[in-house]
Coordinates of N, CA and C in Angstrom, one line a residue:
P1 N -55.1 12.5 -29.5 CA -56.3 13.6 -29.4 C -56.6 14.2 -28.1
T2 N -57.0 15.5 -29.0 CA -57.8 17.0 -28.5 C -59.2 16.6 -27.5
L3 N -59.7 16.9 -26.8 CA -60.8 16.6 -26.1 C -61.3 18.3 -26.4
P4 N -63.0 18.1 -26.2 CA -63.5 19.5 -26.7 C -63.2 20.3 -25.8
P5 N -63.7 21.7 -25.9 CA -63.4 22.7 -24.5 C -64.4 22.4 -23.4
G6 N -64.0 22.0 -22.2 CA -64.8 21.8 -21.3 C -64.7 20.6 -20.4
E7 N -64.2 19.4 -21.1 CA -64.0 18.3 -21.0 C -63.0 17.9 -20.5
D8 N -63.1 16.9 -19.5 CA -61.6 16.7 -18.5 C -61.1 15.4 -19.0
D9 N -59.8 15.5 -19.3 CA -59.1 13.8 -19.6 C -59.1 13.2 -18.2
I10 N -58.6 12.1 -18.3 CA -58.1 11.4 -17.0 C -56.9 12.0 -16.2
I11 N -56.2 12.8 -16.6 CA -55.1 13.6 -15.9 C -55.9 14.8 -15.1
D12 N -56.7 15.7 -15.9 CA -57.3 16.1 -15.1 C -58.4 15.9 -13.8
E13 N -59.0 14.9 -14.2 CA -59.9 14.4 -13.3 C -58.8 13.7 -11.8
T14 N -57.6 13.3 -12.3 CA -56.5 13.0 -11.1 C -56.1 14.0 -10.4
L15 N -55.8 14.9 -10.9 CA -55.4 16.1 -10.1 C -56.3 16.6 -9.6
Y16 N -57.7 16.8 -10.1 CA -58.9 17.5 -9.3 C -59.3 16.5 -8.0
Y17 N -59.3 15.3 -8.4 CA -59.7 14.8 -7.0 C -58.8 13.8 -6.3
F18 N -57.5 14.4 -6.8 CA -56.2 13.8 -5.7 C -56.6 13.8 -4.0
K19 N -57.0 15.0 -3.4 CA -57.0 15.4 -2.3 C -58.1 14.8 -1.9
S20 N -59.2 14.3 -2.2 CA -60.2 13.1 -1.8 C -59.5 11.8 -2.2
N21 N -59.2 11.6 -2.8 CA -58.8 10.0 -3.2 C -57.8 9.9 -2.4
V22 N -56.6 10.4 -1.7 CA -55.6 9.7 -0.9 C -56.4 9.7 0.3
L23 N -57.6 10.4 0.9 CA -57.7 10.2 2.0 C -58.3 8.6 2.0
F24 N -58.8 7.8 1.2 CA -59.7 6.9 1.1 C -59.1 5.7 1.6
R25 N -58.9 4.9 2.4 CA -58.3 3.6 2.9 C -58.8 2.4 1.8
N26 N -59.9 2.3 1.4 CA -60.0 1.3 0.4 C -60.7 2.3 -0.7
F27 N -60.6 1.6 -1.7 CA -61.0 2.1 -2.9 C -61.7 1.1 -3.9
E28 N -62.9 0.9 -4.4 CA -63.4 -0.2 -5.0 C -62.9 -0.1 -6.5
V29 N -62.1 -0.9 -7.1 CA -61.7 -0.8 -8.5 C -62.7 -1.7 -9.4
K30 N -63.9 -1.1 -9.9 CA -64.9 -1.2 -10.9 C -64.3 -1.6 -12.0
G31 N -63.4 -1.0 -12.8 CA -63.0 -1.2 -13.9 C -61.8 -0.9 -14.4
P32 N -61.4 -0.9 -15.5 CA -59.8 -0.3 -16.0 C -59.8 1.4 -15.6
S33 N -61.0 1.8 -15.8 CA -60.8 3.6 -15.6 C -60.6 4.1 -14.1
D34 N -61.2 2.9 -13.4 CA -60.8 2.8 -11.9 C -59.5 2.8 -11.5
R35 N -58.8 1.7 -12.2 CA -57.5 1.4 -12.0 C -56.5 2.3 -12.5
L36 N -56.7 2.9 -13.3 CA -55.6 4.0 -14.0 C -55.6 4.7 -13.1
L37 N -56.9 5.2 -12.1 CA -57.2 6.6 -11.2 C -56.2 6.1 -10.4
V38 N -56.3 5.2 -9.7 CA -55.6 4.6 -8.7 C -53.9 4.8 -8.9
Y39 N -53.7 4.3 -10.2 CA -52.1 4.1 -10.6 C -51.3 5.6 -10.7
L40 N -52.4 6.3 -11.4 CA -51.9 8.4 -11.6 C -52.0 8.9 -10.4
T41 N -53.1 8.2 -9.1 CA -52.8 9.0 -7.9 C -51.5 8.3 -7.1
L42 N -51.2 7.2 -7.2 CA -49.9 6.9 -6.8 C -48.9 7.6 -7.3
F43 N -48.8 8.0 -8.5 CA -47.6 8.6 -9.2 C -47.7 9.8 -8.8
T44 N -48.5 10.5 -8.8 CA -48.8 12.0 -8.3 C -48.2 12.4 -7.0
T45 N -48.6 11.3 -5.9 CA -48.0 11.1 -5.0 C -46.1 11.3 -4.8
E46 N -46.1 10.4 -5.5 CA -44.6 10.0 -5.8 C -43.8 11.2 -6.4
C47 N -44.7 11.5 -7.4 CA -43.9 13.1 -7.7 C -43.8 14.4 -6.7
L48 N -45.0 14.3 -6.1 CA -45.1 15.5 -4.8 C -43.8 15.1 -3.5
K49 N -43.8 14.1 -3.5 CA -42.5 13.3 -2.8 C -41.0 14.0 -3.1
K50 N -41.0 13.8 -4.7 CA -40.0 14.3 -4.8 C -39.2 16.0 -5.6
I51 N -40.5 16.5 -5.4 CA -40.9 17.9 -5.7 C -40.5 18.6 -3.8
E52 N -40.9 17.8 -2.9 CA -41.1 18.5 -1.5 C -39.7 19.1 -1.3
G53 N -38.4 19.1 -1.6 CA -37.6 19.4 -1.0 C -36.7 20.2 -2.1
A54 N -37.4 20.5 -3.4 CA -36.9 20.9 -4.4 C -36.3 22.5 -4.0
A55 N -35.4 23.3 -4.1 CA -35.0 24.5 -3.9 C -35.5 25.5 -4.8
S56 N -35.5 25.1 -5.9 CA -36.3 25.9 -7.0 C -37.5 24.9 -8.3
Q57 N -38.1 26.1 -9.1 CA -38.8 25.3 -9.6 C -38.1 24.4 -10.9
E58 N -36.5 24.7 -11.3 CA -36.0 24.4 -12.1 C -35.4 22.6 -11.3
D59 N -35.1 23.0 -9.9 CA -34.9 21.4 -9.0 C -36.2 20.3 -9.0
A60 N -37.4 21.4 -9.2 CA -38.6 20.2 -9.1 C -38.7 19.7 -10.5
L61 N -38.3 20.6 -11.4 CA -38.9 19.9 -12.8 C -37.9 18.7 -13.4
K62 N -36.5 19.0 -12.9 CA -35.7 17.8 -13.4 C -36.2 16.5 -12.2
A63 N -36.5 16.5 -10.9 CA -36.9 15.8 -10.1 C -37.5 14.8 -10.9
V64 N -38.5 15.5 -11.1 CA -40.4 15.2 -11.9 C -39.4 14.3 -12.9
T65 N -38.9 14.7 -13.8 CA -38.5 13.9 -15.1 C -37.6 13.0 -14.9
S66 N -36.9 13.2 -14.0 CA -36.0 11.8 -13.5 C -36.9 10.8 -13.4
L67 N -38.1 11.1 -12.1 CA -38.8 10.3 -11.7 C -39.6 9.4 -13.2
A68 N -39.9 10.5 -14.2 CA -40.8 10.0 -14.8 C -39.9 9.1 -15.9
L69 N -38.2 9.0 -16.0 CA -37.7 8.2 -16.8 C -37.1 6.8 -16.0
E70 N -37.5 6.6 -14.9 CA -37.0 5.6 -13.7 C -37.5 4.3 -14.5
P71 N -37.3 3.2 -14.3 CA -38.1 2.0 -14.5 C -38.8 1.9 -12.9
F72 N -40.4 1.5 -13.3 CA -41.2 1.2 -12.7 C -41.8 0.1 -12.6
A73 N -42.5 -0.7 -11.3 CA -42.8 -1.5 -11.0 C -44.3 -1.6 -12.1
I74 N -44.9 -2.9 -12.2 CA -46.2 -3.1 -12.5 C -46.9 -3.9 -12.0
P75 N -48.2 -3.8 -12.0 CA -49.0 -5.1 -11.5 C -48.3 -6.3 -11.5
G76 N -48.4 -7.3 -10.5 CA -47.2 -8.4 -11.0 C -46.3 -8.5 -10.2
D77 N -45.6 -7.3 -10.2 CA -43.9 -7.5 -9.7 C -44.2 -7.4 -8.2
S78 N -43.1 -7.8 -7.6 CA -42.8 -8.1 -6.1 C -43.1 -6.6 -5.4
S79 N -42.4 -5.3 -6.2 CA -42.4 -4.4 -5.7 C -43.1 -3.3 -5.9
F80 N -44.4 -3.8 -6.8 CA -45.5 -2.8 -7.1 C -46.3 -2.6 -5.6
P81 N -46.4 -1.4 -5.5 CA -47.0 -0.8 -4.4 C -48.5 -1.4 -3.8
L82 N -49.2 -2.1 -4.4 CA -50.5 -2.2 -4.4 C -50.7 -4.1 -4.3
G83 N -49.4 -4.7 -3.9 CA -49.3 -6.3 -3.9 C -49.3 -6.4 -5.4

């Protein structure tokens, strides 16, 4: 579903607050939306790491697409970044 003009979704919020959110050492999760924001912030960080060395926009797109298609850890997995 599309949002009315002028309203932000969770992806917009993640990107808008990314810089300030990565500076937090601790983040109190008060509900599912906070948890999703943390997960999306982690994913955004991984995307930036993948495109850091890309020689072109096309290479960056390939790297991020590849990342999106890789299996990922979920809460409860031993490799999940938040324990």
